[in-house]
Amino acid sequence: AQSVTQLGSHVSVSEGALVLLRCNYSSSVPPYLFWYVQYPNQGLQLLLKYTSAATLVKGINGFEAEFKKSETSFHLTKPSAHMSDAAEYFCAVSNFGNEKLTFGTGTRLTIIP
Amino acid sequence: NAGVTQTPKFQVLKTGQSMTLQCAQDMNHEYMSWYRQDPGMGLRLIHYSVGAGITDQGEVPNGYNVSRSTTEDFPLRLLSAAPSQTSVYFCASSSDSHYGYTFGSGTRLTVV
């Protein structure tokens, strides 16, 4: 069985401040972990992924995430928020041999000017 | 343009009506999935397929049918629409579980 928990359904940060979106996973085997972003009235776009190579993963738009096995976490960060980062962010998990992608409930990020 | 194409983008149904949501991909992906998105619940898996002729149920399959006769197409059928099926539906495809999925732009369905 696999699952992800996203802490905080809504996060607000000031423009230029650090963005931190939290994701914890549960998986009985080594996981593949993903962050997706959804802008209003659009589909989901892959931000970054962890597939057992480097534990610090860099994605698009300046985002990065660190896989921490001891904490079963895969938190998403960005050093300096931009207005264009306002969107909903989803953490997701799958694993080798399991083609199903399981999503968290999402975190809506608001940027305060 | 390569990607996942969903039609229609919007649909209003009356309770009890049936319809098919279309999904096509031109990337020769083996894996395809259907999700529904509801506020506060994230994306929940309805049905998925690992190749032509092979489908299986996801988390919320009741009221939906799928078939996969070709690699490219993966239609989702609503047998008898209910207001609880009002949602945004996403189709996605992937060549392998560690690559992640490519998503279509969604179908917004309202059942009245």
Short mmCIF file of C-alpha atoms in Angstrom, two decimals:
data_model
loop_
_atom_site.label_atom_id
_atom_site.label_comp_id
_atom_site.label_asym_id
_atom_site.label_seq_id
_atom_site.Cartn_x
_atom_site.Cartn_y
_atom_site.Cartn_z
CA ALA A 1 0.00 0.00 0.00
CA GLN A 2 1.15 3.54 -0.64
CA SER A 3 -0.10 6.96 0.37
CA VAL A 4 0.98 10.57 0.77
CA THR A 5 -0.02 13.19 3.29
CA GLN A 6 0.28 16.87 2.54
CA LEU A 7 0.34 19.01 5.66
CA GLY A 8 -1.52 22.27 5.18
CA SER A 9 -4.27 22.62 2.62
CA HIS A 10 -3.51 26.33 2.29
CA VAL A 11 -0.15 28.08 2.57
CA SER A 12 0.41 31.83 2.20
CA VAL A 13 3.84 33.41 1.81
CA SER A 14 5.01 36.89 0.94
CA GLU A 15 6.60 37.57 -2.42
CA GLY A 16 10.33 36.95 -2.07
CA ALA A 17 9.95 34.68 0.97
CA LEU A 18 10.82 31.00 1.25
CA VAL A 19 8.22 28.53 0.01
CA LEU A 20 7.97 25.25 1.93
CA LEU A 21 5.26 22.72 1.08
CA ARG A 22 5.25 19.54 3.12
CA CYS A 23 4.74 15.96 1.94
CA ASN A 24 5.12 12.72 3.87
CA TYR A 25 4.78 9.35 2.21
CA SER A 26 4.03 5.80 3.14
CA SER A 27 5.27 2.95 0.99
CA SER A 28 6.18 -0.66 1.70
CA VAL A 29 8.88 -0.56 -1.00
CA PRO A 30 11.25 2.16 -2.17
CA PRO A 31 9.06 4.92 -3.61
CA TYR A 32 9.05 7.10 -6.64
CA LEU A 33 7.91 10.56 -5.57
CA PHE A 34 6.55 13.42 -7.62
CA TRP A 35 5.42 17.00 -7.24
CA TYR A 36 2.86 18.36 -9.68
CA VAL A 37 1.56 21.92 -10.05
CA GLN A 38 -1.92 22.92 -11.21
CA TYR A 39 -2.66 26.47 -12.30
CA PRO A 40 -6.29 27.60 -12.27
CA ASN A 41 -8.48 25.79 -14.79
CA GLN A 42 -5.58 23.79 -16.16
CA GLY A 43 -4.26 20.25 -16.01
CA LEU A 44 -1.36 19.03 -13.90
CA GLN A 45 2.24 19.72 -14.82
CA LEU A 46 5.18 17.74 -13.49
CA LEU A 47 7.49 19.92 -11.36
CA LEU A 48 10.05 17.33 -10.33
CA LYS A 49 10.52 13.67 -9.44
CA TYR A 50 12.61 11.42 -7.23
CA THR A 51 13.38 7.94 -8.56
CA SER A 52 16.20 6.71 -6.26
CA ALA A 53 19.09 8.67 -7.74
CA ALA A 54 20.15 11.95 -6.05
CA THR A 55 18.17 12.74 -2.91
CA LEU A 56 18.08 16.46 -3.71
CA VAL A 57 16.02 16.94 -6.83
CA LYS A 58 15.80 20.15 -8.84
CA GLY A 59 12.76 20.91 -10.93
CA ILE A 60 11.31 23.61 -13.09
CA ASN A 61 10.66 27.23 -12.04
CA GLY A 62 13.33 27.16 -9.31
CA PHE A 63 11.68 24.49 -7.15
CA GLU A 64 13.55 21.66 -5.49
CA ALA A 65 12.73 18.82 -3.12
CA GLU A 66 14.77 16.59 -0.83
CA PHE A 67 14.03 12.93 -0.25
CA LYS A 68 14.60 11.98 3.40
CA LYS A 69 14.07 8.30 3.99
CA SER A 70 14.49 8.54 7.76
CA GLU A 71 11.66 11.09 7.93
CA THR A 72 9.62 9.58 5.05
CA SER A 73 9.39 13.09 3.66
CA PHE A 74 9.69 14.82 0.30
CA HIS A 75 9.14 18.51 1.02
CA LEU A 76 9.05 21.06 -1.80
CA THR A 77 10.96 24.33 -1.46
CA LYS A 78 11.75 27.49 -3.38
CA PRO A 79 14.07 30.13 -1.94
CA SER A 80 12.14 33.17 -3.17
CA ALA A 81 8.43 33.14 -4.00
CA HIS A 82 7.13 34.86 -7.11
CA MET A 83 3.58 35.92 -7.83
CA SER A 84 3.45 33.40 -10.68
CA ASP A 85 3.95 30.55 -8.17
CA ALA A 86 0.36 30.91 -6.96
CA ALA A 87 -1.23 27.55 -7.77
CA GLU A 88 -2.20 24.22 -6.23
CA TYR A 89 0.57 21.72 -5.62
CA PHE A 90 0.17 17.96 -5.38
CA CYS A 91 2.56 15.37 -4.02
CA ALA A 92 2.25 11.85 -5.46
CA VAL A 93 3.82 8.42 -4.99
CA SER A 94 4.28 5.25 -7.02
CA ASN A 95 6.92 2.55 -7.00
CA PHE A 96 8.67 0.02 -9.15
CA GLY A 97 6.16 -2.45 -10.50
CA ASN A 98 3.18 -0.36 -9.38
CA GLU A 99 1.84 1.71 -12.23
CA LYS A 100 -0.73 3.47 -10.08
CA LEU A 101 0.07 7.04 -9.04
CA THR A 102 -1.44 8.00 -5.68
CA PHE A 103 -1.96 11.68 -4.89
CA GLY A 104 -2.15 13.73 -1.75
CA THR A 105 -5.03 16.14 -1.19
CA GLY A 106 -3.08 19.15 -2.42
CA THR A 107 -1.80 22.45 -1.02
CA ARG A 108 -3.02 25.76 -2.38
CA LEU A 109 -0.19 28.31 -2.39
CA THR A 110 -1.08 32.00 -2.18
CA ILE A 111 1.56 34.69 -2.71
CA ILE A 112 1.09 37.95 -0.81
CA PRO A 113 2.38 41.02 -2.68
CA ASN B 1 1.37 18.56 -30.63
CA ALA B 2 2.23 15.43 -28.68
CA GLY B 3 0.29 14.87 -25.49
CA VAL B 4 -2.96 13.70 -23.95
CA THR B 5 -6.18 14.98 -25.53
CA GLN B 6 -9.48 14.93 -23.66
CA THR B 7 -12.90 15.67 -25.09
CA PRO B 8 -15.23 17.30 -24.34
CA LYS B 9 -13.86 20.08 -22.11
CA PHE B 10 -17.26 20.79 -20.56
CA GLN B 11 -20.42 18.70 -20.29
CA VAL B 12 -23.75 18.99 -18.51
CA LEU B 13 -25.77 15.80 -18.06
CA LYS B 14 -29.13 15.05 -16.56
CA THR B 15 -29.36 12.40 -13.86
CA GLY B 16 -29.62 8.98 -15.44
CA GLN B 17 -28.04 9.90 -18.75
CA SER B 18 -24.97 8.06 -20.01
CA MET B 19 -21.96 9.44 -21.81
CA THR B 20 -18.37 8.70 -22.75
CA LEU B 21 -15.39 10.89 -21.93
CA GLN B 22 -12.75 10.51 -24.59
CA CYS B 23 -9.00 10.31 -23.99
CA ALA B 24 -6.29 9.86 -26.60
CA GLN B 25 -2.51 10.00 -26.41
CA ASP B 26 0.04 9.99 -29.23
CA MET B 27 3.17 9.14 -27.21
CA ASN B 28 2.82 5.35 -27.45
CA HIS B 29 2.48 5.12 -23.67
CA GLU B 30 1.47 1.78 -22.21
CA TYR B 31 0.04 3.12 -18.95
CA MET B 32 -3.13 5.21 -18.89
CA SER B 33 -5.30 6.33 -15.99
CA TRP B 34 -8.48 8.22 -15.22
CA TYR B 35 -8.75 10.46 -12.16
CA ARG B 36 -11.47 12.63 -10.72
CA GLN B 37 -10.66 15.82 -8.86
CA ASP B 38 -12.95 17.13 -6.14
CA PRO B 39 -12.27 20.05 -3.77
CA GLY B 40 -10.26 19.01 -0.73
CA MET B 41 -9.86 15.43 -1.93
CA GLY B 42 -7.01 15.67 -4.39
CA LEU B 43 -7.07 13.35 -7.37
CA ARG B 44 -8.60 9.94 -6.91
CA LEU B 45 -7.93 7.07 -9.30
CA ILE B 46 -11.00 5.68 -11.06
CA HIS B 47 -9.58 3.10 -13.48
CA TYR B 48 -6.22 2.41 -15.03
CA SER B 49 -4.68 0.34 -17.82
CA VAL B 50 -1.22 -1.15 -18.30
CA GLY B 51 -1.72 -1.86 -21.99
CA ALA B 52 -4.24 -2.61 -24.70
CA GLY B 53 -6.82 -5.09 -23.48
CA ILE B 54 -5.81 -4.76 -19.79
CA THR B 55 -7.69 -2.61 -17.31
CA ASP B 56 -8.19 -2.58 -13.56
CA GLN B 57 -10.09 -0.66 -10.92
CA GLY B 58 -8.73 2.18 -8.92
CA GLU B 59 -9.95 3.77 -5.71
CA VAL B 60 -13.39 4.97 -6.88
CA PRO B 61 -14.57 2.76 -9.80
CA ASN B 62 -18.29 2.50 -9.06
CA GLY B 63 -20.49 3.98 -11.79
CA TYR B 64 -17.72 4.01 -14.39
CA ASN B 65 -16.57 1.59 -17.08
CA VAL B 66 -13.45 1.58 -19.23
CA SER B 67 -11.99 -0.41 -22.07
CA ARG B 68 -8.65 -0.24 -23.87
CA SER B 69 -8.89 -1.60 -27.40
CA THR B 70 -5.87 0.37 -28.68
CA THR B 71 -2.73 1.78 -27.11
CA GLU B 72 -3.83 5.33 -28.00
CA ASP B 73 -7.38 5.48 -26.64
CA PHE B 74 -8.81 5.01 -23.16
CA PRO B 75 -12.47 6.14 -22.97
CA LEU B 76 -14.34 6.48 -19.68
CA ARG B 77 -18.05 5.61 -19.69
CA LEU B 78 -20.59 6.88 -17.21
CA LEU B 79 -23.37 4.33 -17.19
CA SER B 80 -26.12 6.30 -15.43
CA ALA B 81 -24.99 9.74 -14.32
CA ALA B 82 -25.60 10.84 -10.74
CA PRO B 83 -25.05 14.27 -9.11
CA SER B 84 -22.23 12.69 -7.07
CA GLN B 85 -20.31 12.32 -10.33
CA THR B 86 -20.11 16.06 -10.78
CA SER B 87 -16.35 16.59 -10.89
CA VAL B 88 -13.36 17.41 -13.03
CA TYR B 89 -11.99 14.35 -14.80
CA PHE B 90 -8.39 13.96 -15.86
CA CYS B 91 -6.85 11.39 -18.13
CA ALA B 92 -3.11 10.69 -17.87
CA SER B 93 -0.55 8.49 -19.57
CA SER B 94 2.97 7.25 -18.87
CA SER B 95 5.62 5.01 -20.42
CA ASP B 96 6.85 3.82 -17.03
CA SER B 97 5.92 4.44 -13.41
CA HIS B 98 9.21 6.21 -12.64
CA TYR B 99 8.78 8.78 -15.40
CA GLY B 100 5.60 10.23 -14.00
CA TYR B 101 2.37 10.78 -15.87
CA THR B 102 1.44 13.35 -18.52
CA PHE B 103 -2.01 14.81 -17.91
CA GLY B 104 -4.72 16.04 -20.23
CA SER B 105 -6.41 19.39 -19.67
CA GLY B 106 -9.50 17.85 -18.09
CA THR B 107 -13.26 17.52 -18.59
CA ARG B 108 -15.53 19.48 -16.27
CA LEU B 109 -18.72 17.45 -15.82
CA THR B 110 -21.88 18.68 -14.13
CA VAL B 111 -24.76 16.31 -13.43
CA VAL B 112 -28.09 18.00 -12.67
#
